[in-house]
Coordinates of C-alpha atoms in Angstrom, one line a residue:
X1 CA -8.1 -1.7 -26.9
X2 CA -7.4 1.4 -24.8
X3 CA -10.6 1.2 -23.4
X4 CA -10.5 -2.4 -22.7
X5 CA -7.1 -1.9 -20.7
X6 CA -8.4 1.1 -19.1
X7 CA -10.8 -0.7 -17.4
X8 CA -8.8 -3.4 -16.7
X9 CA -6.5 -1.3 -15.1
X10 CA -9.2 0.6 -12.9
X11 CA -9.8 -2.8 -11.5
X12 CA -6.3 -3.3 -9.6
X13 CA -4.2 -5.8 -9.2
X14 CA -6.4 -7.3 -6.0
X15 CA -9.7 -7.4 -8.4
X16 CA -7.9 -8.3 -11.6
X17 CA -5.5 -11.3 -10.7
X18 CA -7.9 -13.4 -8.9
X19 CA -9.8 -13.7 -12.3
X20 CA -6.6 -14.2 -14.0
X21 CA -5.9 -17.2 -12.1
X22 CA -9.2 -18.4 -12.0
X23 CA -9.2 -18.7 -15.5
X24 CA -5.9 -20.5 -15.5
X25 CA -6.5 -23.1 -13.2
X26 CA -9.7 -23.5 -15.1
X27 CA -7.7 -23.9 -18.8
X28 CA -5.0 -26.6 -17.2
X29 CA -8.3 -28.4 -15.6
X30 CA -8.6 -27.9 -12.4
X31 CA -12.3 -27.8 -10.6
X32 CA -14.1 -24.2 -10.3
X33 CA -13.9 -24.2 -6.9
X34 CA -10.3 -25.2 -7.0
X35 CA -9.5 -22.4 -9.3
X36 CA -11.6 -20.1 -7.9
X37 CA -10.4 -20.5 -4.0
X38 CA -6.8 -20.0 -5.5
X39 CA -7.5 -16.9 -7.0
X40 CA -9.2 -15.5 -4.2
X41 CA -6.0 -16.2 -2.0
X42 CA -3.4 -14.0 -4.6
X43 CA -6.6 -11.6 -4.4
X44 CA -6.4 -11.5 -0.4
X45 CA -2.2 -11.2 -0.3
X46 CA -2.5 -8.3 -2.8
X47 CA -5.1 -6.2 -0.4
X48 CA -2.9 -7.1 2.1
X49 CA 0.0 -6.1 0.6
X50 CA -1.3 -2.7 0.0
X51 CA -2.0 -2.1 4.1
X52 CA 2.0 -2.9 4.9
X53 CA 2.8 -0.7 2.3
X54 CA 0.5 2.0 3.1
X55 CA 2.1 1.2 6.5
X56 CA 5.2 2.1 5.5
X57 CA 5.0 5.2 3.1
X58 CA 2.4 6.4 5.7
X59 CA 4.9 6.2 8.8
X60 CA 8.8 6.4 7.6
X61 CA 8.2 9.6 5.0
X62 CA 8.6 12.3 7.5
X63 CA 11.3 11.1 9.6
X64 CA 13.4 10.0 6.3
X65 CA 12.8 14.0 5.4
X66 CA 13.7 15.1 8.8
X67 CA 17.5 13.2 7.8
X68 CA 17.7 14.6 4.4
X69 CA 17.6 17.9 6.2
X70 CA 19.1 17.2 9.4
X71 CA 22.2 15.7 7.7
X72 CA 21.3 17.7 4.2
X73 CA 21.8 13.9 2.5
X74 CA 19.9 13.8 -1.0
X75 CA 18.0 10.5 -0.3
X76 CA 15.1 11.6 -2.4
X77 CA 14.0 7.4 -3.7
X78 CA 11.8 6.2 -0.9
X79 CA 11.8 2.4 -0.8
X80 CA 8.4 1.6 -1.4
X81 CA 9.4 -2.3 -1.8
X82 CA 8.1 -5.2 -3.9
X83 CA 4.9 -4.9 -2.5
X84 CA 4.8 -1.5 -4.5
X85 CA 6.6 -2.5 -7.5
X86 CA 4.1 -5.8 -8.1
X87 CA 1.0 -3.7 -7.7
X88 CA 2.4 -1.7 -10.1
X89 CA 3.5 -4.2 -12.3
X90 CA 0.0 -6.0 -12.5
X91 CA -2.3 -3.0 -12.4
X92 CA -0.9 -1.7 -16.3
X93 CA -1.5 -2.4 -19.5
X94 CA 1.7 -4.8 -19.8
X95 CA 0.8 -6.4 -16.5
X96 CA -3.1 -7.0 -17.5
X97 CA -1.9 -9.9 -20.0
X98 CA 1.7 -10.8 -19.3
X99 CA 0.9 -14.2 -17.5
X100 CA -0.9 -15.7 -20.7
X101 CA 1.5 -14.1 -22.9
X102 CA 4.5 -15.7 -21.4
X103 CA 3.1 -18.8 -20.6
X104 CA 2.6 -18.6 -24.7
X105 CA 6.4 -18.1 -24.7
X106 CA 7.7 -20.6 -22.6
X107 CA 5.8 -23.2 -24.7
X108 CA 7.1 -21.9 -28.2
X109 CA 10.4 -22.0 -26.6
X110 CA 10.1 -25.3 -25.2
X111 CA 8.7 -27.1 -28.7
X112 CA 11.6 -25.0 -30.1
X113 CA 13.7 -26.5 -27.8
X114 CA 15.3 -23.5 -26.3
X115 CA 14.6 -24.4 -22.7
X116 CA 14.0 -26.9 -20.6
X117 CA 12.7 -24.7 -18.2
X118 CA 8.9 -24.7 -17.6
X119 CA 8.3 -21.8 -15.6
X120 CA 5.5 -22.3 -13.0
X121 CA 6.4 -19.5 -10.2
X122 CA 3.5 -17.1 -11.5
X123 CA 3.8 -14.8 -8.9
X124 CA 7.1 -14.1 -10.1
X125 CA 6.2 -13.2 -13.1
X126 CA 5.8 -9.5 -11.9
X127 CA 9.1 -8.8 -12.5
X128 CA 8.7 -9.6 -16.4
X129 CA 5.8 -6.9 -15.9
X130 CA 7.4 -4.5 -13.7
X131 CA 10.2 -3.9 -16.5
X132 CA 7.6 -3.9 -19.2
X133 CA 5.8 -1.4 -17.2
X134 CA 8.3 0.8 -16.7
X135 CA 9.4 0.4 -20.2
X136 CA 5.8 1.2 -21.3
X137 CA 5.8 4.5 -19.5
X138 CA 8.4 5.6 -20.2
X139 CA 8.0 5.3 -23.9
X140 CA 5.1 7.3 -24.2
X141 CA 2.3 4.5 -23.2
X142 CA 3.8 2.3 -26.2
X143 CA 2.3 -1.4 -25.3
X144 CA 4.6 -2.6 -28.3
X145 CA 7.8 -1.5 -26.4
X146 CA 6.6 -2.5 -23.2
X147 CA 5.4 -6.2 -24.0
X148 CA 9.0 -6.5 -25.8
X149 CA 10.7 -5.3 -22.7
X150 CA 9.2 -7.8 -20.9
X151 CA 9.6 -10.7 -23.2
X152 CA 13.1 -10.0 -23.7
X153 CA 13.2 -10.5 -20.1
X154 CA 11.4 -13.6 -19.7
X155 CA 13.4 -15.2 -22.7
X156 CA 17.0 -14.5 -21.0
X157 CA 15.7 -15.7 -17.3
X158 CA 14.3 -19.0 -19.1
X159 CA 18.0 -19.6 -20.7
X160 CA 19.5 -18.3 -18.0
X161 CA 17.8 -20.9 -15.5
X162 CA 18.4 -23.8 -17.9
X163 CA 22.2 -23.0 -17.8
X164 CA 22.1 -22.8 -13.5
X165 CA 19.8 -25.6 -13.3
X166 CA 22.7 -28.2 -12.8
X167 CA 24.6 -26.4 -10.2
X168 CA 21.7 -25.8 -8.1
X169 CA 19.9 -28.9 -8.4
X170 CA 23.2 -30.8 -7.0
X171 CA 24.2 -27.8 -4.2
X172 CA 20.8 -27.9 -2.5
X173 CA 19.7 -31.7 -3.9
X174 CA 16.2 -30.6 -5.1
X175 CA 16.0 -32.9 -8.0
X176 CA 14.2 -31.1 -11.5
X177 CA 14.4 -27.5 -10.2
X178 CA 15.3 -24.8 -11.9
X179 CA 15.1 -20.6 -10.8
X180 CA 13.6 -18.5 -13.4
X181 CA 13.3 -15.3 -11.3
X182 CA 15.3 -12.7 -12.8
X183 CA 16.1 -11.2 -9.5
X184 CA 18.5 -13.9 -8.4
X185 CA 19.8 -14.5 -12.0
X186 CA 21.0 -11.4 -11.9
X187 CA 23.6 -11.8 -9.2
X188 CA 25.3 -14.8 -11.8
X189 CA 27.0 -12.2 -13.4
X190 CA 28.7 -10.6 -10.3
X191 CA 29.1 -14.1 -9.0
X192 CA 31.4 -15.6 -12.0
X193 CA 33.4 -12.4 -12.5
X194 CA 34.1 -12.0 -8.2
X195 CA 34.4 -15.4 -7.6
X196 CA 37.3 -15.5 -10.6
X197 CA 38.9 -12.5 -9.2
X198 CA 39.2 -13.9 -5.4
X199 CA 40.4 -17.4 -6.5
X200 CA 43.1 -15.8 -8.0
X201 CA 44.0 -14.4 -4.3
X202 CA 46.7 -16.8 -3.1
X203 CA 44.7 -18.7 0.2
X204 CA 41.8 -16.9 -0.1
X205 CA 39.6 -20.5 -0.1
X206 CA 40.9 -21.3 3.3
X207 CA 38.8 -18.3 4.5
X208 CA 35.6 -19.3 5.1
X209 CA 33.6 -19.0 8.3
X210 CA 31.0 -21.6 9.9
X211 CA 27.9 -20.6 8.5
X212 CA 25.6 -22.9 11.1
X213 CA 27.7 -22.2 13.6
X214 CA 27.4 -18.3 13.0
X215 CA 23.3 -18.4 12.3
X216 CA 23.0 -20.5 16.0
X217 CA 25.0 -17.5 17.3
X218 CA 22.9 -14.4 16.2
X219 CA 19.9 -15.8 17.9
X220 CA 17.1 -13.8 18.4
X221 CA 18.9 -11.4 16.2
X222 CA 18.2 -13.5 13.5
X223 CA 14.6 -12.8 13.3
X224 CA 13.1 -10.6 11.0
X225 CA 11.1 -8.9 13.5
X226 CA 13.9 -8.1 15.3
X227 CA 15.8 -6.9 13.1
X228 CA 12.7 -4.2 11.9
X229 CA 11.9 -3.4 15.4
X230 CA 16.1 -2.8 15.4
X231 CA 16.7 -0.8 12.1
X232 CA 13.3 1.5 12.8
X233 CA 14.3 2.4 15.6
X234 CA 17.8 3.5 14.6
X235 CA 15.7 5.5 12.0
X236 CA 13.9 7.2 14.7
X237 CA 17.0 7.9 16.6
X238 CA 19.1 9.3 13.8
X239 CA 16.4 11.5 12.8
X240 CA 16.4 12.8 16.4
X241 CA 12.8 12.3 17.0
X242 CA 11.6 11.3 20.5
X243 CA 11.2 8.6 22.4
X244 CA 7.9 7.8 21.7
X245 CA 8.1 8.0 18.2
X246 CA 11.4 5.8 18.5
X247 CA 9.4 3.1 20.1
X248 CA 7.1 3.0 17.3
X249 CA 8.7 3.3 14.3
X250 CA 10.6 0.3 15.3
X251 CA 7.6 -1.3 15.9
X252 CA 6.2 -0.1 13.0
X253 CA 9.0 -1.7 10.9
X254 CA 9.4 -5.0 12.8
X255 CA 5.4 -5.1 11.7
X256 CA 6.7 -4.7 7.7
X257 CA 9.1 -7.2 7.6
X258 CA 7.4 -9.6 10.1
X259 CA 4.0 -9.1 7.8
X260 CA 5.5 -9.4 4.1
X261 CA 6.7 -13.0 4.5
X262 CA 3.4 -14.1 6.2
X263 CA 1.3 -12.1 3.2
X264 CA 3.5 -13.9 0.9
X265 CA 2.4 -17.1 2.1
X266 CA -1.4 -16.2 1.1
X267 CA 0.2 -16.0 -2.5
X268 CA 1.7 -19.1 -2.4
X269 CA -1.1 -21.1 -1.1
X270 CA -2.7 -19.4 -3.9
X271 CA -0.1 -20.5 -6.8
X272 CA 0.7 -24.1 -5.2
X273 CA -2.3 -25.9 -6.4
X274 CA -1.7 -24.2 -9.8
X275 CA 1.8 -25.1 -9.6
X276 CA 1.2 -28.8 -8.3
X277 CA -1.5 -29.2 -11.3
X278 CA 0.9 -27.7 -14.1
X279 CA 3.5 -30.6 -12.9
X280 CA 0.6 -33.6 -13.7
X281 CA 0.0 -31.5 -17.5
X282 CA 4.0 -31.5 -17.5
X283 CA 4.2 -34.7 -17.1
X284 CA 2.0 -36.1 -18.9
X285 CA 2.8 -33.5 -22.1
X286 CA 6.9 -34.2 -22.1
X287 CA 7.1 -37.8 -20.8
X288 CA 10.8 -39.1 -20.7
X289 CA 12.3 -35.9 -21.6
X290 CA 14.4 -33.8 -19.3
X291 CA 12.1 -30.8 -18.0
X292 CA 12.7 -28.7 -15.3
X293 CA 10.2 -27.4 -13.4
X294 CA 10.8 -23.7 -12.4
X295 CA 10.0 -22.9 -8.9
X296 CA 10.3 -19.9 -6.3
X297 CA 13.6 -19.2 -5.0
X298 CA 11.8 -19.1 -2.1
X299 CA 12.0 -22.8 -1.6
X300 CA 15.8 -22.5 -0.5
X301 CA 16.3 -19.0 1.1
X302 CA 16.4 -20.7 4.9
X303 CA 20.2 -21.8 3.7
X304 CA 22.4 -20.9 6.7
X305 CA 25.1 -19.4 4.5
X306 CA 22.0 -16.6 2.9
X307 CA 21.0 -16.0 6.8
X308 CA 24.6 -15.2 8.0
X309 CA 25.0 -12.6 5.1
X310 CA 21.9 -11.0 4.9
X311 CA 22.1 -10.3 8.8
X312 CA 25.8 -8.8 8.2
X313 CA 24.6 -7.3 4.6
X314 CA 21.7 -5.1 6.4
X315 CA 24.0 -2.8 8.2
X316 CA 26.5 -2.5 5.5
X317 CA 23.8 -1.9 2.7
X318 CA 22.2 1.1 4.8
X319 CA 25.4 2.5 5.8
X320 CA 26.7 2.1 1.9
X321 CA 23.5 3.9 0.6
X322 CA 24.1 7.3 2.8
X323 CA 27.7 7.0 1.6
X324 CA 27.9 5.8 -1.8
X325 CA 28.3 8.9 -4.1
X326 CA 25.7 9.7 -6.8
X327 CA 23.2 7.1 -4.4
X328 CA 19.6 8.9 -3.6
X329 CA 17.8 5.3 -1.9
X330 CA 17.6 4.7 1.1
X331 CA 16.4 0.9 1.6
X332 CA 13.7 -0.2 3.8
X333 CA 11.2 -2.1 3.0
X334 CA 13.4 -3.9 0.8
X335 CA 15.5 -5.4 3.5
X336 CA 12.9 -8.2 3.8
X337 CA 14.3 -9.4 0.5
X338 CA 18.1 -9.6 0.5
X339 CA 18.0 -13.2 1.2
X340 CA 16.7 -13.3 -2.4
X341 CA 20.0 -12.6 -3.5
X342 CA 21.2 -15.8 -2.8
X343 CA 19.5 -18.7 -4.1
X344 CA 21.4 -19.2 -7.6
X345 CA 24.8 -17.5 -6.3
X346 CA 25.4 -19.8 -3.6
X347 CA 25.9 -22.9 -6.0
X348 CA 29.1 -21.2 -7.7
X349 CA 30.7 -19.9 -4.5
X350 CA 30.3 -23.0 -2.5
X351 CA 28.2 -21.5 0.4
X352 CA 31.7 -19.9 1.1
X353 CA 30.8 -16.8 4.3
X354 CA 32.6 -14.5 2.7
X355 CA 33.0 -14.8 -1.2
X356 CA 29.2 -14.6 -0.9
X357 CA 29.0 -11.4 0.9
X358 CA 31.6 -9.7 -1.0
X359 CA 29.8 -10.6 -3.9
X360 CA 26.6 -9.4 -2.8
X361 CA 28.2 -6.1 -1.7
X362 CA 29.5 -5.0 -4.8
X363 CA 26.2 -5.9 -7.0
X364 CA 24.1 -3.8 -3.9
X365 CA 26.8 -1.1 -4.6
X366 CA 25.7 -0.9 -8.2
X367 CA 22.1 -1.9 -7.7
X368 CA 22.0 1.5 -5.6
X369 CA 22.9 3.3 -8.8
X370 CA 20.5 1.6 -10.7
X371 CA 17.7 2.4 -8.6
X372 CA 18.2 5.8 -8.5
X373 CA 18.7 5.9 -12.2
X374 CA 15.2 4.3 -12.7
X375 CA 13.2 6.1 -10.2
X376 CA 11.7 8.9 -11.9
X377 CA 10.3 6.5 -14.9
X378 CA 9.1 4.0 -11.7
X379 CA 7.6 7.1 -10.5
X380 CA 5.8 8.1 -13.8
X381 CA 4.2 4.4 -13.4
X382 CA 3.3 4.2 -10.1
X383 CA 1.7 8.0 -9.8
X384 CA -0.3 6.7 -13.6
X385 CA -1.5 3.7 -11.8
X386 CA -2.1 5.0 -8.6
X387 CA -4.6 7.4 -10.5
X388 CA -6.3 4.9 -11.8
X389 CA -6.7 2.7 -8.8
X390 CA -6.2 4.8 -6.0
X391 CA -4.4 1.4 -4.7
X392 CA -2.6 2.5 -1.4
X393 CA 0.3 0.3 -2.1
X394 CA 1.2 2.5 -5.4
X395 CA 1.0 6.2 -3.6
X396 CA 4.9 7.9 -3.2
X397 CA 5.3 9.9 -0.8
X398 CA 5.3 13.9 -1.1
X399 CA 8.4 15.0 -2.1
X400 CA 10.2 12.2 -3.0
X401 CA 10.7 9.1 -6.2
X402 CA 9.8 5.6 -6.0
X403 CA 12.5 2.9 -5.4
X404 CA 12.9 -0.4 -4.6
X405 CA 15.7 -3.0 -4.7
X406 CA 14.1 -5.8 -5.8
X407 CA 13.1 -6.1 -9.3
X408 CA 14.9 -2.1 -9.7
X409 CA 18.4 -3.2 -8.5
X410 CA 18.4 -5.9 -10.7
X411 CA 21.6 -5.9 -13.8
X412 CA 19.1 -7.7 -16.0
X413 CA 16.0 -5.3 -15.6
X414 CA 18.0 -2.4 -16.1
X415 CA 20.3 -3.2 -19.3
X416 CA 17.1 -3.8 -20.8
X417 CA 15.5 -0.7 -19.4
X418 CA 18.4 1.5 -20.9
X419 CA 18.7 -0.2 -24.0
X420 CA 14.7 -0.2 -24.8
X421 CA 13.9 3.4 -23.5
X422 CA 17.7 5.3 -24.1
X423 CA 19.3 3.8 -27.0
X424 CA 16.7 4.0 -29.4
X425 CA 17.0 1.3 -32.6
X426 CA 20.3 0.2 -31.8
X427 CA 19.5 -1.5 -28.2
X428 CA 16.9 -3.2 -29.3
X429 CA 18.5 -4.4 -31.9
X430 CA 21.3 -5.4 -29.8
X431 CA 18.8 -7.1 -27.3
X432 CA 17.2 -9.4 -29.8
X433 CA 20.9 -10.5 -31.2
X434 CA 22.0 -11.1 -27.5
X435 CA 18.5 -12.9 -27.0
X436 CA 19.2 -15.0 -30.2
X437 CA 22.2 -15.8 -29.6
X438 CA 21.6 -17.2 -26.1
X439 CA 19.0 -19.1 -27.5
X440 CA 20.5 -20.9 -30.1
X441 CA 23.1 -21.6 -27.7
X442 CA 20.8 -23.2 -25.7
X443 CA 19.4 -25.2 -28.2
X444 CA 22.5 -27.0 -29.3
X445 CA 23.4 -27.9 -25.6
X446 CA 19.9 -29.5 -25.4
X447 CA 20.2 -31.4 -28.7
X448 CA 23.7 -32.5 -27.7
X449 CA 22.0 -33.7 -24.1
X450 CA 19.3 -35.6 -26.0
X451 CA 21.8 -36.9 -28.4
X452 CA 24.1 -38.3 -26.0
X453 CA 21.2 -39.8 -23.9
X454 CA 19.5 -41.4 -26.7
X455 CA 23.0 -43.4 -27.5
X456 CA 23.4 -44.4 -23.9
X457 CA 19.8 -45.8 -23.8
X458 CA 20.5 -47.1 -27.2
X459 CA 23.5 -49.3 -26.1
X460 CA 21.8 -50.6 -22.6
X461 CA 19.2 -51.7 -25.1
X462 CA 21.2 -53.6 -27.4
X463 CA 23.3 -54.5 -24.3
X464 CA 20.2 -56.6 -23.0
X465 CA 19.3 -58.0 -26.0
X466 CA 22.5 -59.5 -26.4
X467 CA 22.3 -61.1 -22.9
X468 CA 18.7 -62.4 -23.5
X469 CA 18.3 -66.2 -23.3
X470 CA 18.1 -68.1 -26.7
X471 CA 15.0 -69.9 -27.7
X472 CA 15.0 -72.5 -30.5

């Protein structure tokens, strides 16, 4: 088996998940070439992922060290992004297999009727094998404790999503949806306990601000590509460099952030056929039962309200990680993906300007910590499977950890990271029970659902018999 995922490994994640989901489009019936052309795309995004990355690391390590010393900050996690942290994920051991292997769960847990969730955003699945990964490492190359790392995961965000599912279906009036990225189900947590604390605050619901009218007003400002070109260049200039060197590392960033989205869309032209042909099986497998279909939170983050604080977040967040005490990341690459924060918050805060950006503030606050806690296990991964694959978009930089906000920052990801790899016996065992227990509690709210909906078709049956015409 070591041998096996060895060479699995040595193939990377640009050689290795194009066969992957080949042979999944192949299993739910789609045509060779089909299966084959959509593979090839997640194949194509992951080479270029690697490029902007390389980008990155290659261009914004020396003048981030010329800061550390110039204003003797201890910034030692370079953001390496979820370019980084994906490659990762999918070129180890845990990654290898965790697409068939949760797949396998979500249908035990769907016959079992603990979700209603069938989770179809494979791409996403990364995160499930960027904690297992880490967990993996860091416990001494145990594939037991990684897989269960992972799982655990997978099983909360499927729960998690069916108990969301309702809000966000009716907020952005997508019909069947559901989110099960852990990312964004992460931020629920903050949400409910923030959004409790303001409405207590006497008015506080009369201050909101126009989100359209406020994303019309940023303009040009609003674009990605501005803003890299923007916070690069302020990079430049703080680290005194000189003009030339200004000039391009803005350009260099508006490149990164301008580039991610457009590589992201190679992966999603690659998933979408999958995705379209897993609704048809769906379909045809759970007819008349409430299903949702879990989808990329990617469908919603154009939302005016997540474009107003992302672009007020960005200069807050960099300013809060030079500031925040016991804080070693400085975030870059991962500014592409703060409008992931708000897909499943917005629902419980109304859309509300400023409940959402406080909110998001305070989980960045302590997604900073969490971060740098992580990054020398993230490290120990990515250096292992950069060895192995001498993949560009896994190399750290000299001198400093690996970071990145998104799946690292995450409250999810790293409870279970602590409680797998530092409190040995007892968090597991406390994972499984809170895993259980979420669960069953699941269960009994779909039985109750089904209940109720088989009595209300059950009386508008015998309601139209009674109403039939007679016939002697």
């Amino acid at each position: 088996m070591e041998q096996v995922f060895s060479y699995i490994i040595g193939l990377g994640a640009s050689v290795m998940m194009p066969i992957i989901f080949t042979i999944i489009g192949l299993c739910i019936g789609m045509k060779f070439s089909k299966a084959l052309l959509s593979g090839l795309y997640v194949g194509v995004g992951f080479v270029g992922l690697g490029i902007v990355t390389a980008l990155l690391t290659k261009n914004f390590s020396d003048p981030l060290t010329l800061m550390s010393q110039i204003y003797h900050l201890k910034l030692k996690v370079f953001d390496m992004g979820w370019p980084a942290a994906a490659s990762v994920a999918y070129s180890t051991a845990v990654g290898a297999l965790i697409i068939p292997i949760c797949l396998g769960i979500n249908f035990l847990m769907l016959i079992t009727k603990t979700t209603r969730t069938v989770n179809i955003d494979l791409w996403n699945y990364w995160h499930f094998a960027f904690i297992g990964s880490v967990a993996y490492f860091c416990m001494h190359e145990s594939l037991a404790w990684g897989y269960f790392a992972a799982i655990v995961c997978y099983m909360i965000t499927l729960v998690m999503a069916d108990l969301t599912a309702d809000r966000f279906q009716k907020y952005y009036h997508l019909e069947g949806i559901s989110i099960p990225q852990p990312f964004c189900q992460s931020f629920l947590p903050f949400t409910l306990a923030i959004d409790w604390l303001l409405d207590k605050i006497p008015g506080f619901d009369k201050l909101d601000i126009d989100a359209e009218g406020m994303k019309k007003k940023f303009g040009v400002l609003g674009e990605p590509l501005v803003l890299g070109v923007i916070v690069g260049a302020l990079i430049g200039i703080v680290a005194r460099m000189d003009i030339k060197k200004i000039l391009f590392l803005g350009i260099t960033m508006g490149a990164v952030m301008e580039l991610i989205p457009r590589i992201t869309k190679l992966f999603i032209d690659g998933l979408m056929p999958i995705s379209d042909k897993t609704k048809e099986v769906v379909a045809r497998r759970f007819h008349g039962k409430t299903i949702h279909i879990g989808m990329s939170p990617a469908l919603v983050i154009g939302h005016p309200t997540a474009l107003v604080c992302t672009l007020l977040l960005i200069p807050t967040y960099l300013i809060l990680s030079i500031v925040l005490p016991g804080n070693q990341f400085l975030p870059l690459a991962s500014l592409a993906g703060l409008f992931y924060l708000f897909p499943v918050m917005l629902p419980y805060t109304k859309g509300n300007v400023l409940k959402s950006y406080l909110v998001s503030l305070v989980a960045l606050l302590f997604g900073l910590w969490f971060v740098t806690d992580m990054a020398p296990d993230f490290t120990m991964a990515a250096n292992s499977v950069f060895k192995a694959t001498q993949d560009p978009a896994t190399s750290v930089p000299q001198g400093f950890f690996a970071g990145s906000m998104d799946f690292a920052s995450s409250l999810i990801g790293w409870v279970i990271y602590k409680l797998t790899c530092y409190v040995k016996y007892i968090g597991p065992a406390v994972l499984v029970v809170v895993v259980l227990a979420m669960m069953w509690y699941n269960r009994r709210r779909i039985l109750k659902d089904e209940k109720a909906a088989a009595a209300l078709l059950d009386a508008e049956s015998k309601g139209g018999d009674s109403h039939a015409p007679q016939t002697k």
